[in-house]
Amino acid sequence: MTVRIAVVYYSATGNVHRLAEAVAEGAAAAGADIRLRRVAELAPADAIDSNPAWREHVDATADVVAEAALDDLAWADAYAFGTPTRFGNVSAQLKQFLDQAGPLWMTGQLADKPATSFTSFTSAQNRHGGNESTILALNNTLYHWGAIIVPVGYTDPLLSAAGGNPYGTSFISGTHGDAPDEAILAAARYQGRRLATFAARLGHDGVQIAPTPSLTAEAGQPA
């Protein structure tokens, strides 16, 4: 059965969007069925309008990429999540979407599925703006879901050409609006292909590790 992968992301000016498309392309090339989804924008219109690139990207993708819904998570056998780096952390937009997934988490629909993460940030001169910590922060949510983290590691030579981040594809844009180059996009496609391959090895139903019956009720209680 074909593996189903949800590529869910937030992008302000388009760089994470480009990475997400590349991840989706790589997974599709490995035979996966893909849902490419953007999460809802939370920023006010005046903030978006203050950055022409931000406004342009919002308008360009509004009718092209469907907005993410919890059904996309329930549908998927594996996930790829993308976010800009926000002070070394996940963007508020993606985090809000993930925080709404509690009902799926409580019923075990997010567990035992492979997941991978990618990021991008803009900096004039700083090469250490928190891209690795952003992926680690995003993965914290996936740990709580019981997902199976699929990093890229150093499993292909092309990853070194893209900066060699073992946690996941990351792109650093300058202040002049640089877009991800082919080396970065190749790494993102590889990351998608790796996720799809790993998910296929697990099979459509994942690993399905049964919980201990006596602990199920306690673990499912909301805070």
mmCIF file with all atom_site columns, C-alpha atoms in Angstrom:
data_model
loop_
_atom_site.group_PDB
_atom_site.id
_atom_site.type_symbol
_atom_site.label_atom_id
_atom_site.label_alt_id
_atom_site.label_comp_id
_atom_site.label_asym_id
_atom_site.label_entity_id
_atom_site.label_seq_id
_atom_site.pdbx_PDB_ins_code
_atom_site.Cartn_x
_atom_site.Cartn_y
_atom_site.Cartn_z
_atom_site.occupancy
_atom_site.B_iso_or_equiv
_atom_site.pdbx_formal_charge
_atom_site.auth_seq_id
_atom_site.auth_comp_id
_atom_site.auth_asym_id
_atom_site.auth_atom_id
_atom_site.pdbx_PDB_model_num
ATOM 1   C CA . MET A 1 1   ? 0.000  0.000  0.000  1.00 0.00 ? 1   MET A CA 1
ATOM 2   C CA . THR A 1 2   ? 1.238  3.498  -0.845 1.00 0.00 ? 2   THR A CA 1
ATOM 3   C CA . VAL A 1 3   ? 2.743  5.449  2.059  1.00 0.00 ? 3   VAL A CA 1
ATOM 4   C CA . ARG A 1 4   ? 0.909  8.688  2.844  1.00 0.00 ? 4   ARG A CA 1
ATOM 5   C CA . ILE A 1 5   ? 3.015  11.666 3.928  1.00 0.00 ? 5   ILE A CA 1
ATOM 6   C CA . ALA A 1 6   ? 1.824  15.057 5.168  1.00 0.00 ? 6   ALA A CA 1
ATOM 7   C CA . VAL A 1 7   ? 4.312  17.885 4.600  1.00 0.00 ? 7   VAL A CA 1
ATOM 8   C CA . VAL A 1 8   ? 3.104  20.634 6.931  1.00 0.00 ? 8   VAL A CA 1
ATOM 9   C CA . TYR A 1 9   ? 4.871  23.972 7.204  1.00 0.00 ? 9   TYR A CA 1
ATOM 10  C CA . TYR A 1 10  ? 4.752  27.671 7.948  1.00 0.00 ? 10  TYR A CA 1
ATOM 11  C CA . SER A 1 11  ? 6.580  30.133 5.719  1.00 0.00 ? 11  SER A CA 1
ATOM 12  C CA . ALA A 1 12  ? 6.575  33.928 5.835  1.00 0.00 ? 12  ALA A CA 1
ATOM 13  C CA . THR A 1 13  ? 8.607  34.991 2.814  1.00 0.00 ? 13  THR A CA 1
ATOM 14  C CA . GLY A 1 14  ? 8.785  31.684 0.960  1.00 0.00 ? 14  GLY A CA 1
ATOM 15  C CA . ASN A 1 15  ? 12.033 29.945 1.883  1.00 0.00 ? 15  ASN A CA 1
ATOM 16  C CA . VAL A 1 16  ? 10.452 27.266 4.065  1.00 0.00 ? 16  VAL A CA 1
ATOM 17  C CA . HIS A 1 17  ? 7.778  26.894 1.382  1.00 0.00 ? 17  HIS A CA 1
ATOM 18  C CA . ARG A 1 18  ? 10.489 26.078 -1.158 1.00 0.00 ? 18  ARG A CA 1
ATOM 19  C CA . LEU A 1 19  ? 12.045 23.553 1.208  1.00 0.00 ? 19  LEU A CA 1
ATOM 20  C CA . ALA A 1 20  ? 8.629  21.982 1.814  1.00 0.00 ? 20  ALA A CA 1
ATOM 21  C CA . GLU A 1 21  ? 8.044  21.610 -1.915 1.00 0.00 ? 21  GLU A CA 1
ATOM 22  C CA . ALA A 1 22  ? 11.430 19.911 -2.275 1.00 0.00 ? 22  ALA A CA 1
ATOM 23  C CA . VAL A 1 23  ? 10.741 17.545 0.640  1.00 0.00 ? 23  VAL A CA 1
ATOM 24  C CA . ALA A 1 24  ? 7.403  16.680 -0.986 1.00 0.00 ? 24  ALA A CA 1
ATOM 25  C CA . GLU A 1 25  ? 9.095  16.105 -4.348 1.00 0.00 ? 25  GLU A CA 1
ATOM 26  C CA . GLY A 1 26  ? 11.607 13.725 -2.807 1.00 0.00 ? 26  GLY A CA 1
ATOM 27  C CA . ALA A 1 27  ? 8.938  11.755 -0.972 1.00 0.00 ? 27  ALA A CA 1
ATOM 28  C CA . ALA A 1 28  ? 6.767  11.571 -4.087 1.00 0.00 ? 28  ALA A CA 1
ATOM 29  C CA . ALA A 1 29  ? 9.727  10.328 -6.133 1.00 0.00 ? 29  ALA A CA 1
ATOM 30  C CA . ALA A 1 30  ? 10.020 7.478  -3.619 1.00 0.00 ? 30  ALA A CA 1
ATOM 31  C CA . GLY A 1 31  ? 6.409  6.532  -4.335 1.00 0.00 ? 31  GLY A CA 1
ATOM 32  C CA . ALA A 1 32  ? 4.588  8.294  -1.495 1.00 0.00 ? 32  ALA A CA 1
ATOM 33  C CA . ASP A 1 33  ? 1.187  9.959  -1.698 1.00 0.00 ? 33  ASP A CA 1
ATOM 34  C CA . ILE A 1 34  ? 1.669  13.570 -0.574 1.00 0.00 ? 34  ILE A CA 1
ATOM 35  C CA . ARG A 1 35  ? -0.386 16.274 1.081  1.00 0.00 ? 35  ARG A CA 1
ATOM 36  C CA . LEU A 1 36  ? 1.489  19.597 1.034  1.00 0.00 ? 36  LEU A CA 1
ATOM 37  C CA . ARG A 1 37  ? -0.147 21.885 3.597  1.00 0.00 ? 37  ARG A CA 1
ATOM 38  C CA . ARG A 1 38  ? 0.550  25.360 5.000  1.00 0.00 ? 38  ARG A CA 1
ATOM 39  C CA . VAL A 1 39  ? -0.645 26.280 8.479  1.00 0.00 ? 39  VAL A CA 1
ATOM 40  C CA . ALA A 1 40  ? -2.810 29.335 9.096  1.00 0.00 ? 40  ALA A CA 1
ATOM 41  C CA . GLU A 1 41  ? -1.214 32.772 9.287  1.00 0.00 ? 41  GLU A CA 1
ATOM 42  C CA . LEU A 1 42  ? -1.544 34.478 12.676 1.00 0.00 ? 42  LEU A CA 1
ATOM 43  C CA . ALA A 1 43  ? 0.243  37.772 12.014 1.00 0.00 ? 43  ALA A CA 1
ATOM 44  C CA . PRO A 1 44  ? -1.901 40.905 11.548 1.00 0.00 ? 44  PRO A CA 1
ATOM 45  C CA . ALA A 1 45  ? -2.241 42.392 8.082  1.00 0.00 ? 45  ALA A CA 1
ATOM 46  C CA . ASP A 1 46  ? -0.189 45.484 8.931  1.00 0.00 ? 46  ASP A CA 1
ATOM 47  C CA . ALA A 1 47  ? 2.772  43.304 9.962  1.00 0.00 ? 47  ALA A CA 1
ATOM 48  C CA . ILE A 1 48  ? 2.546  41.334 6.721  1.00 0.00 ? 48  ILE A CA 1
ATOM 49  C CA . ASP A 1 49  ? 2.192  44.495 4.641  1.00 0.00 ? 49  ASP A CA 1
ATOM 50  C CA . SER A 1 50  ? 5.327  45.961 6.239  1.00 0.00 ? 50  SER A CA 1
ATOM 51  C CA . ASN A 1 51  ? 7.421  43.330 4.431  1.00 0.00 ? 51  ASN A CA 1
ATOM 52  C CA . PRO A 1 52  ? 6.756  43.187 0.654  1.00 0.00 ? 52  PRO A CA 1
ATOM 53  C CA . ALA A 1 53  ? 8.226  39.682 0.371  1.00 0.00 ? 53  ALA A CA 1
ATOM 54  C CA . TRP A 1 54  ? 5.926  38.461 3.135  1.00 0.00 ? 54  TRP A CA 1
ATOM 55  C CA . ARG A 1 55  ? 2.830  39.965 1.501  1.00 0.00 ? 55  ARG A CA 1
ATOM 56  C CA . GLU A 1 56  ? 3.839  38.602 -1.888 1.00 0.00 ? 56  GLU A CA 1
ATOM 57  C CA . HIS A 1 57  ? 4.262  35.082 -0.549 1.00 0.00 ? 57  HIS A CA 1
ATOM 58  C CA . VAL A 1 58  ? 0.973  35.120 1.381  1.00 0.00 ? 58  VAL A CA 1
ATOM 59  C CA . ASP A 1 59  ? -0.921 36.238 -1.723 1.00 0.00 ? 59  ASP A CA 1
ATOM 60  C CA . ALA A 1 60  ? 0.904  33.824 -4.037 1.00 0.00 ? 60  ALA A CA 1
ATOM 61  C CA . THR A 1 61  ? 0.135  30.716 -1.972 1.00 0.00 ? 61  THR A CA 1
ATOM 62  C CA . ALA A 1 62  ? -3.332 31.561 -0.634 1.00 0.00 ? 62  ALA A CA 1
ATOM 63  C CA . ASP A 1 63  ? -5.162 29.682 -3.389 1.00 0.00 ? 63  ASP A CA 1
ATOM 64  C CA . VAL A 1 64  ? -2.374 27.288 -4.338 1.00 0.00 ? 64  VAL A CA 1
ATOM 65  C CA . VAL A 1 65  ? -1.488 25.443 -1.131 1.00 0.00 ? 65  VAL A CA 1
ATOM 66  C CA . ALA A 1 66  ? -4.343 24.149 1.033  1.00 0.00 ? 66  ALA A CA 1
ATOM 67  C CA . GLU A 1 67  ? -4.439 25.097 4.700  1.00 0.00 ? 67  GLU A CA 1
ATOM 68  C CA . ALA A 1 68  ? -3.470 22.331 7.112  1.00 0.00 ? 68  ALA A CA 1
ATOM 69  C CA . ALA A 1 69  ? -6.164 20.565 9.118  1.00 0.00 ? 69  ALA A CA 1
ATOM 70  C CA . LEU A 1 70  ? -6.017 17.914 11.816 1.00 0.00 ? 70  LEU A CA 1
ATOM 71  C CA . ASP A 1 71  ? -7.442 15.472 9.282  1.00 0.00 ? 71  ASP A CA 1
ATOM 72  C CA . ASP A 1 72  ? -4.135 15.694 7.426  1.00 0.00 ? 72  ASP A CA 1
ATOM 73  C CA . LEU A 1 73  ? -2.335 14.349 10.498 1.00 0.00 ? 73  LEU A CA 1
ATOM 74  C CA . ALA A 1 74  ? -4.851 11.542 10.966 1.00 0.00 ? 74  ALA A CA 1
ATOM 75  C CA . TRP A 1 75  ? -4.555 10.641 7.271  1.00 0.00 ? 75  TRP A CA 1
ATOM 76  C CA . ALA A 1 76  ? -0.773 10.491 7.162  1.00 0.00 ? 76  ALA A CA 1
ATOM 77  C CA . ASP A 1 77  ? 1.511  7.536  7.806  1.00 0.00 ? 77  ASP A CA 1
ATOM 78  C CA . ALA A 1 78  ? 4.460  9.917  8.253  1.00 0.00 ? 78  ALA A CA 1
ATOM 79  C CA . TYR A 1 79  ? 5.080  13.637 8.711  1.00 0.00 ? 79  TYR A CA 1
ATOM 80  C CA . ALA A 1 80  ? 7.534  16.304 7.610  1.00 0.00 ? 80  ALA A CA 1
ATOM 81  C CA . PHE A 1 81  ? 7.315  19.633 9.442  1.00 0.00 ? 81  PHE A CA 1
ATOM 82  C CA . GLY A 1 82  ? 8.940  22.896 8.396  1.00 0.00 ? 82  GLY A CA 1
ATOM 83  C CA . THR A 1 83  ? 9.261  26.190 10.244 1.00 0.00 ? 83  THR A CA 1
ATOM 84  C CA . PRO A 1 84  ? 11.288 29.382 10.153 1.00 0.00 ? 84  PRO A CA 1
ATOM 85  C CA . THR A 1 85  ? 13.645 29.840 13.073 1.00 0.00 ? 85  THR A CA 1
ATOM 86  C CA . ARG A 1 86  ? 12.177 32.250 15.622 1.00 0.00 ? 86  ARG A CA 1
ATOM 87  C CA . PHE A 1 87  ? 14.817 33.043 18.266 1.00 0.00 ? 87  PHE A CA 1
ATOM 88  C CA . GLY A 1 88  ? 15.958 29.429 18.067 1.00 0.00 ? 88  GLY A CA 1
ATOM 89  C CA . ASN A 1 89  ? 12.417 28.139 18.356 1.00 0.00 ? 89  ASN A CA 1
ATOM 90  C CA . VAL A 1 90  ? 9.376  27.050 16.344 1.00 0.00 ? 90  VAL A CA 1
ATOM 91  C CA . SER A 1 91  ? 7.227  29.738 14.722 1.00 0.00 ? 91  SER A CA 1
ATOM 92  C CA . ALA A 1 92  ? 4.013  30.581 16.586 1.00 0.00 ? 92  ALA A CA 1
ATOM 93  C CA . GLN A 1 93  ? 1.973  29.661 13.521 1.00 0.00 ? 93  GLN A CA 1
ATOM 94  C CA . LEU A 1 94  ? 3.210  26.071 13.324 1.00 0.00 ? 94  LEU A CA 1
ATOM 95  C CA . LYS A 1 95  ? 3.220  25.665 17.097 1.00 0.00 ? 95  LYS A CA 1
ATOM 96  C CA . GLN A 1 96  ? -0.438 26.688 17.319 1.00 0.00 ? 96  GLN A CA 1
ATOM 97  C CA . PHE A 1 97  ? -1.350 24.046 14.751 1.00 0.00 ? 97  PHE A CA 1
ATOM 98  C CA . LEU A 1 98  ? 0.593  21.362 16.606 1.00 0.00 ? 98  LEU A CA 1
ATOM 99  C CA . ASP A 1 99  ? -0.998 22.410 19.899 1.00 0.00 ? 99  ASP A CA 1
ATOM 100 C CA . GLN A 1 100 ? -4.451 21.732 18.438 1.00 0.00 ? 100 GLN A CA 1
ATOM 101 C CA . ALA A 1 101 ? -3.583 18.076 17.846 1.00 0.00 ? 101 ALA A CA 1
ATOM 102 C CA . GLY A 1 102 ? -4.404 17.025 21.413 1.00 0.00 ? 102 GLY A CA 1
ATOM 103 C CA . PRO A 1 103 ? -7.529 15.031 20.479 1.00 0.00 ? 103 PRO A CA 1
ATOM 104 C CA . LEU A 1 104 ? -5.525 12.952 17.989 1.00 0.00 ? 104 LEU A CA 1
ATOM 105 C CA . TRP A 1 105 ? -2.733 12.473 20.517 1.00 0.00 ? 105 TRP A CA 1
ATOM 106 C CA . MET A 1 106 ? -5.165 11.298 23.212 1.00 0.00 ? 106 MET A CA 1
ATOM 107 C CA . THR A 1 107 ? -6.554 8.617  20.915 1.00 0.00 ? 107 THR A CA 1
ATOM 108 C CA . GLY A 1 108 ? -3.125 7.416  19.807 1.00 0.00 ? 108 GLY A CA 1
ATOM 109 C CA . GLN A 1 109 ? -3.485 8.543  16.192 1.00 0.00 ? 109 GLN A CA 1
ATOM 110 C CA . LEU A 1 110 ? -0.140 10.358 16.162 1.00 0.00 ? 110 LEU A CA 1
ATOM 111 C CA . ALA A 1 111 ? 2.001  7.627  17.705 1.00 0.00 ? 111 ALA A CA 1
ATOM 112 C CA . ASP A 1 112 ? 4.437  5.267  16.010 1.00 0.00 ? 112 ASP A CA 1
ATOM 113 C CA . LYS A 1 113 ? 4.675  7.322  12.807 1.00 0.00 ? 113 LYS A CA 1
ATOM 114 C CA . PRO A 1 114 ? 7.986  8.483  11.285 1.00 0.00 ? 114 PRO A CA 1
ATOM 115 C CA . ALA A 1 115 ? 8.543  12.249 11.331 1.00 0.00 ? 115 ALA A CA 1
ATOM 116 C CA . THR A 1 116 ? 11.243 14.649 10.190 1.00 0.00 ? 116 THR A CA 1
ATOM 117 C CA . SER A 1 117 ? 11.828 18.409 10.490 1.00 0.00 ? 117 SER A CA 1
ATOM 118 C CA . PHE A 1 118 ? 13.445 21.238 8.507  1.00 0.00 ? 118 PHE A CA 1
ATOM 119 C CA . THR A 1 119 ? 13.974 24.985 8.949  1.00 0.00 ? 119 THR A CA 1
ATOM 120 C CA . SER A 1 120 ? 15.248 28.286 7.567  1.00 0.00 ? 120 SER A CA 1
ATOM 121 C CA . PHE A 1 121 ? 16.238 31.656 8.987  1.00 0.00 ? 121 PHE A CA 1
ATOM 122 C CA . THR A 1 122 ? 17.438 35.046 7.754  1.00 0.00 ? 122 THR A CA 1
ATOM 123 C CA . SER A 1 123 ? 20.597 36.711 9.014  1.00 0.00 ? 123 SER A CA 1
ATOM 124 C CA . ALA A 1 124 ? 22.926 39.364 7.676  1.00 0.00 ? 124 ALA A CA 1
ATOM 125 C CA . GLN A 1 125 ? 26.104 37.875 9.124  1.00 0.00 ? 125 GLN A CA 1
ATOM 126 C CA . ASN A 1 126 ? 25.279 35.306 11.804 1.00 0.00 ? 126 ASN A CA 1
ATOM 127 C CA . ARG A 1 127 ? 25.750 31.650 10.851 1.00 0.00 ? 127 ARG A CA 1
ATOM 128 C CA . HIS A 1 128 ? 24.535 30.470 14.251 1.00 0.00 ? 128 HIS A CA 1
ATOM 129 C CA . GLY A 1 129 ? 20.986 31.781 14.459 1.00 0.00 ? 129 GLY A CA 1
ATOM 130 C CA . GLY A 1 130 ? 19.402 28.755 16.089 1.00 0.00 ? 130 GLY A CA 1
ATOM 131 C CA . ASN A 1 131 ? 18.547 26.454 13.199 1.00 0.00 ? 131 ASN A CA 1
ATOM 132 C CA . GLU A 1 132 ? 19.609 23.306 15.045 1.00 0.00 ? 132 GLU A CA 1
ATOM 133 C CA . SER A 1 133 ? 17.807 24.294 18.253 1.00 0.00 ? 133 SER A CA 1
ATOM 134 C CA . THR A 1 134 ? 14.675 25.039 16.218 1.00 0.00 ? 134 THR A CA 1
ATOM 135 C CA . ILE A 1 135 ? 14.588 21.491 14.878 1.00 0.00 ? 135 ILE A CA 1
ATOM 136 C CA . LEU A 1 136 ? 15.260 20.110 18.352 1.00 0.00 ? 136 LEU A CA 1
ATOM 137 C CA . ALA A 1 137 ? 12.444 22.258 19.772 1.00 0.00 ? 137 ALA A CA 1
ATOM 138 C CA . LEU A 1 138 ? 10.067 21.081 17.060 1.00 0.00 ? 138 LEU A CA 1
ATOM 139 C CA . ASN A 1 139 ? 11.024 17.485 17.753 1.00 0.00 ? 139 ASN A CA 1
ATOM 140 C CA . ASN A 1 140 ? 10.025 17.901 21.417 1.00 0.00 ? 140 ASN A CA 1
ATOM 141 C CA . THR A 1 141 ? 6.396  17.857 20.301 1.00 0.00 ? 141 THR A CA 1
ATOM 142 C CA . LEU A 1 142 ? 7.030  14.760 18.213 1.00 0.00 ? 142 LEU A CA 1
ATOM 143 C CA . TYR A 1 143 ? 8.544  12.960 21.201 1.00 0.00 ? 143 TYR A CA 1
ATOM 144 C CA . HIS A 1 144 ? 5.342  13.565 23.138 1.00 0.00 ? 144 HIS A CA 1
ATOM 145 C CA . TRP A 1 145 ? 3.331  12.201 20.243 1.00 0.00 ? 145 TRP A CA 1
ATOM 146 C CA . GLY A 1 146 ? 5.382  9.010  20.310 1.00 0.00 ? 146 GLY A CA 1
ATOM 147 C CA . ALA A 1 147 ? 6.557  9.651  16.761 1.00 0.00 ? 147 ALA A CA 1
ATOM 148 C CA . ILE A 1 148 ? 9.716  8.067  15.357 1.00 0.00 ? 148 ILE A CA 1
ATOM 149 C CA . ILE A 1 149 ? 12.216 10.826 14.565 1.00 0.00 ? 149 ILE A CA 1
ATOM 150 C CA . VAL A 1 150 ? 13.952 10.364 11.202 1.00 0.00 ? 150 VAL A CA 1
ATOM 151 C CA . PRO A 1 151 ? 16.993 12.681 10.995 1.00 0.00 ? 151 PRO A CA 1
ATOM 152 C CA . VAL A 1 152 ? 19.150 12.930 7.909  1.00 0.00 ? 152 VAL A CA 1
ATOM 153 C CA . GLY A 1 153 ? 22.384 12.363 9.821  1.00 0.00 ? 153 GLY A CA 1
ATOM 154 C CA . TYR A 1 154 ? 25.368 12.141 7.493  1.00 0.00 ? 154 TYR A CA 1
ATOM 155 C CA . THR A 1 155 ? 23.828 9.442  5.339  1.00 0.00 ? 155 THR A CA 1
ATOM 156 C CA . ASP A 1 156 ? 24.527 10.979 1.917  1.00 0.00 ? 156 ASP A CA 1
ATOM 157 C CA . PRO A 1 157 ? 27.458 13.066 0.586  1.00 0.00 ? 157 PRO A CA 1
ATOM 158 C CA . LEU A 1 158 ? 25.106 15.724 -0.796 1.00 0.00 ? 158 LEU A CA 1
ATOM 159 C CA . LEU A 1 159 ? 24.206 16.748 2.764  1.00 0.00 ? 159 LEU A CA 1
ATOM 160 C CA . SER A 1 160 ? 27.675 18.228 3.297  1.00 0.00 ? 160 SER A CA 1
ATOM 161 C CA . ALA A 1 161 ? 27.184 20.514 0.298  1.00 0.00 ? 161 ALA A CA 1
ATOM 162 C CA . ALA A 1 162 ? 24.031 21.798 2.006  1.00 0.00 ? 162 ALA A CA 1
ATOM 163 C CA . GLY A 1 163 ? 25.801 22.685 5.245  1.00 0.00 ? 163 GLY A CA 1
ATOM 164 C CA . GLY A 1 164 ? 25.923 19.283 6.916  1.00 0.00 ? 164 GLY A CA 1
ATOM 165 C CA . ASN A 1 165 ? 23.138 19.686 9.474  1.00 0.00 ? 165 ASN A CA 1
ATOM 166 C CA . PRO A 1 166 ? 22.447 16.136 10.755 1.00 0.00 ? 166 PRO A CA 1
ATOM 167 C CA . TYR A 1 167 ? 19.157 17.162 12.390 1.00 0.00 ? 167 TYR A CA 1
ATOM 168 C CA . GLY A 1 168 ? 17.421 18.151 9.165  1.00 0.00 ? 168 GLY A CA 1
ATOM 169 C CA . THR A 1 169 ? 17.716 20.436 6.166  1.00 0.00 ? 169 THR A CA 1
ATOM 170 C CA . SER A 1 170 ? 18.340 24.046 7.169  1.00 0.00 ? 170 SER A CA 1
ATOM 171 C CA . PHE A 1 171 ? 18.813 27.154 5.054  1.00 0.00 ? 171 PHE A CA 1
ATOM 172 C CA . ILE A 1 172 ? 20.346 30.496 6.012  1.00 0.00 ? 172 ILE A CA 1
ATOM 173 C CA . SER A 1 173 ? 19.153 33.405 3.899  1.00 0.00 ? 173 SER A CA 1
ATOM 174 C CA . GLY A 1 174 ? 20.863 36.784 3.733  1.00 0.00 ? 174 GLY A CA 1
ATOM 175 C CA . THR A 1 175 ? 18.965 40.028 4.120  1.00 0.00 ? 175 THR A CA 1
ATOM 176 C CA . HIS A 1 176 ? 18.719 40.414 0.336  1.00 0.00 ? 176 HIS A CA 1
ATOM 177 C CA . GLY A 1 177 ? 16.130 37.673 0.010  1.00 0.00 ? 177 GLY A CA 1
ATOM 178 C CA . ASP A 1 178 ? 18.390 34.833 -1.107 1.00 0.00 ? 178 ASP A CA 1
ATOM 179 C CA . ALA A 1 179 ? 16.444 31.716 -2.062 1.00 0.00 ? 179 ALA A CA 1
ATOM 180 C CA . PRO A 1 180 ? 17.548 28.142 -1.327 1.00 0.00 ? 180 PRO A CA 1
ATOM 181 C CA . ASP A 1 181 ? 20.050 27.007 -3.943 1.00 0.00 ? 181 ASP A CA 1
ATOM 182 C CA . GLU A 1 182 ? 20.123 23.625 -5.642 1.00 0.00 ? 182 GLU A CA 1
ATOM 183 C CA . ALA A 1 183 ? 22.394 22.103 -2.981 1.00 0.00 ? 183 ALA A CA 1
ATOM 184 C CA . ILE A 1 184 ? 19.854 22.939 -0.271 1.00 0.00 ? 184 ILE A CA 1
ATOM 185 C CA . LEU A 1 185 ? 16.903 21.774 -2.363 1.00 0.00 ? 185 LEU A CA 1
ATOM 186 C CA . ALA A 1 186 ? 18.704 18.514 -3.172 1.00 0.00 ? 186 ALA A CA 1
ATOM 187 C CA . ALA A 1 187 ? 19.196 17.914 0.555  1.00 0.00 ? 187 ALA A CA 1
ATOM 188 C CA . ALA A 1 188 ? 15.502 18.596 1.176  1.00 0.00 ? 188 ALA A CA 1
ATOM 189 C CA . ARG A 1 189 ? 14.482 16.187 -1.588 1.00 0.00 ? 189 ARG A CA 1
ATOM 190 C CA . TYR A 1 190 ? 16.775 13.583 -0.065 1.00 0.00 ? 190 TYR A CA 1
ATOM 191 C CA . GLN A 1 191 ? 15.182 14.168 3.344  1.00 0.00 ? 191 GLN A CA 1
ATOM 192 C CA . GLY A 1 192 ? 11.731 13.564 1.863  1.00 0.00 ? 192 GLY A CA 1
ATOM 193 C CA . ARG A 1 193 ? 12.914 10.439 0.068  1.00 0.00 ? 193 ARG A CA 1
ATOM 194 C CA . ARG A 1 194 ? 14.538 9.135  3.248  1.00 0.00 ? 194 ARG A CA 1
ATOM 195 C CA . LEU A 1 195 ? 11.328 9.693  5.225  1.00 0.00 ? 195 LEU A CA 1
ATOM 196 C CA . ALA A 1 196 ? 9.219  7.918  2.606  1.00 0.00 ? 196 ALA A CA 1
ATOM 197 C CA . THR A 1 197 ? 11.640 4.998  2.415  1.00 0.00 ? 197 THR A CA 1
ATOM 198 C CA . PHE A 1 198 ? 11.694 4.577  6.181  1.00 0.00 ? 198 PHE A CA 1
ATOM 199 C CA . ALA A 1 199 ? 7.893  4.801  6.396  1.00 0.00 ? 199 ALA A CA 1
ATOM 200 C CA . ALA A 1 200 ? 7.554  2.155  3.684  1.00 0.00 ? 200 ALA A CA 1
ATOM 201 C CA . ARG A 1 201 ? 9.824  -0.191 5.617  1.00 0.00 ? 201 ARG A CA 1
ATOM 202 C CA . LEU A 1 202 ? 7.542  0.104  8.633  1.00 0.00 ? 202 LEU A CA 1
ATOM 203 C CA . GLY A 1 203 ? 4.492  -0.578 6.517  1.00 0.00 ? 203 GLY A CA 1
ATOM 204 C CA . HIS A 1 204 ? 1.187  1.259  6.252  1.00 0.00 ? 204 HIS A CA 1
ATOM 205 C CA . ASP A 1 205 ? 0.206  0.535  9.859  1.00 0.00 ? 205 ASP A CA 1
ATOM 206 C CA . GLY A 1 206 ? 3.545  1.571  11.356 1.00 0.00 ? 206 GLY A CA 1
ATOM 207 C CA . VAL A 1 207 ? 4.934  -0.376 14.274 1.00 0.00 ? 207 VAL A CA 1
ATOM 208 C CA . GLN A 1 208 ? 1.729  -0.262 16.352 1.00 0.00 ? 208 GLN A CA 1
ATOM 209 C CA . ILE A 1 209 ? 3.232  -0.833 19.776 1.00 0.00 ? 209 ILE A CA 1
ATOM 210 C CA . ALA A 1 210 ? 0.330  -1.670 22.080 1.00 0.00 ? 210 ALA A CA 1
ATOM 211 C CA . PRO A 1 211 ? 0.204  0.333  25.347 1.00 0.00 ? 211 PRO A CA 1
ATOM 212 C CA . THR A 1 212 ? 0.116  -1.374 28.733 1.00 0.00 ? 212 THR A CA 1
ATOM 213 C CA . PRO A 1 213 ? -3.635 -1.599 29.524 1.00 0.00 ? 213 PRO A CA 1
ATOM 214 C CA . SER A 1 214 ? -3.284 -0.498 33.154 1.00 0.00 ? 214 SER A CA 1
ATOM 215 C CA . LEU A 1 215 ? -1.545 2.728  32.098 1.00 0.00 ? 215 LEU A CA 1
ATOM 216 C CA . THR A 1 216 ? -3.788 3.735  29.196 1.00 0.00 ? 216 THR A CA 1
ATOM 217 C CA . ALA A 1 217 ? -6.418 5.656  31.165 1.00 0.00 ? 217 ALA A CA 1
ATOM 218 C CA . GLU A 1 218 ? -3.880 7.596  33.222 1.00 0.00 ? 218 GLU A CA 1
ATOM 219 C CA . ALA A 1 219 ? -1.801 8.581  30.182 1.00 0.00 ? 219 ALA A CA 1
ATOM 220 C CA . GLY A 1 220 ? -4.852 9.874  28.351 1.00 0.00 ? 220 GLY A CA 1
ATOM 221 C CA . GLN A 1 221 ? -5.966 12.376 30.986 1.00 0.00 ? 221 GLN A CA 1
ATOM 222 C CA . PRO A 1 222 ? -5.751 16.019 29.858 1.00 0.00 ? 222 PRO A CA 1
ATOM 223 C CA . ALA A 1 223 ? -3.889 18.549 31.997 1.00 0.00 ? 223 ALA A CA 1
#
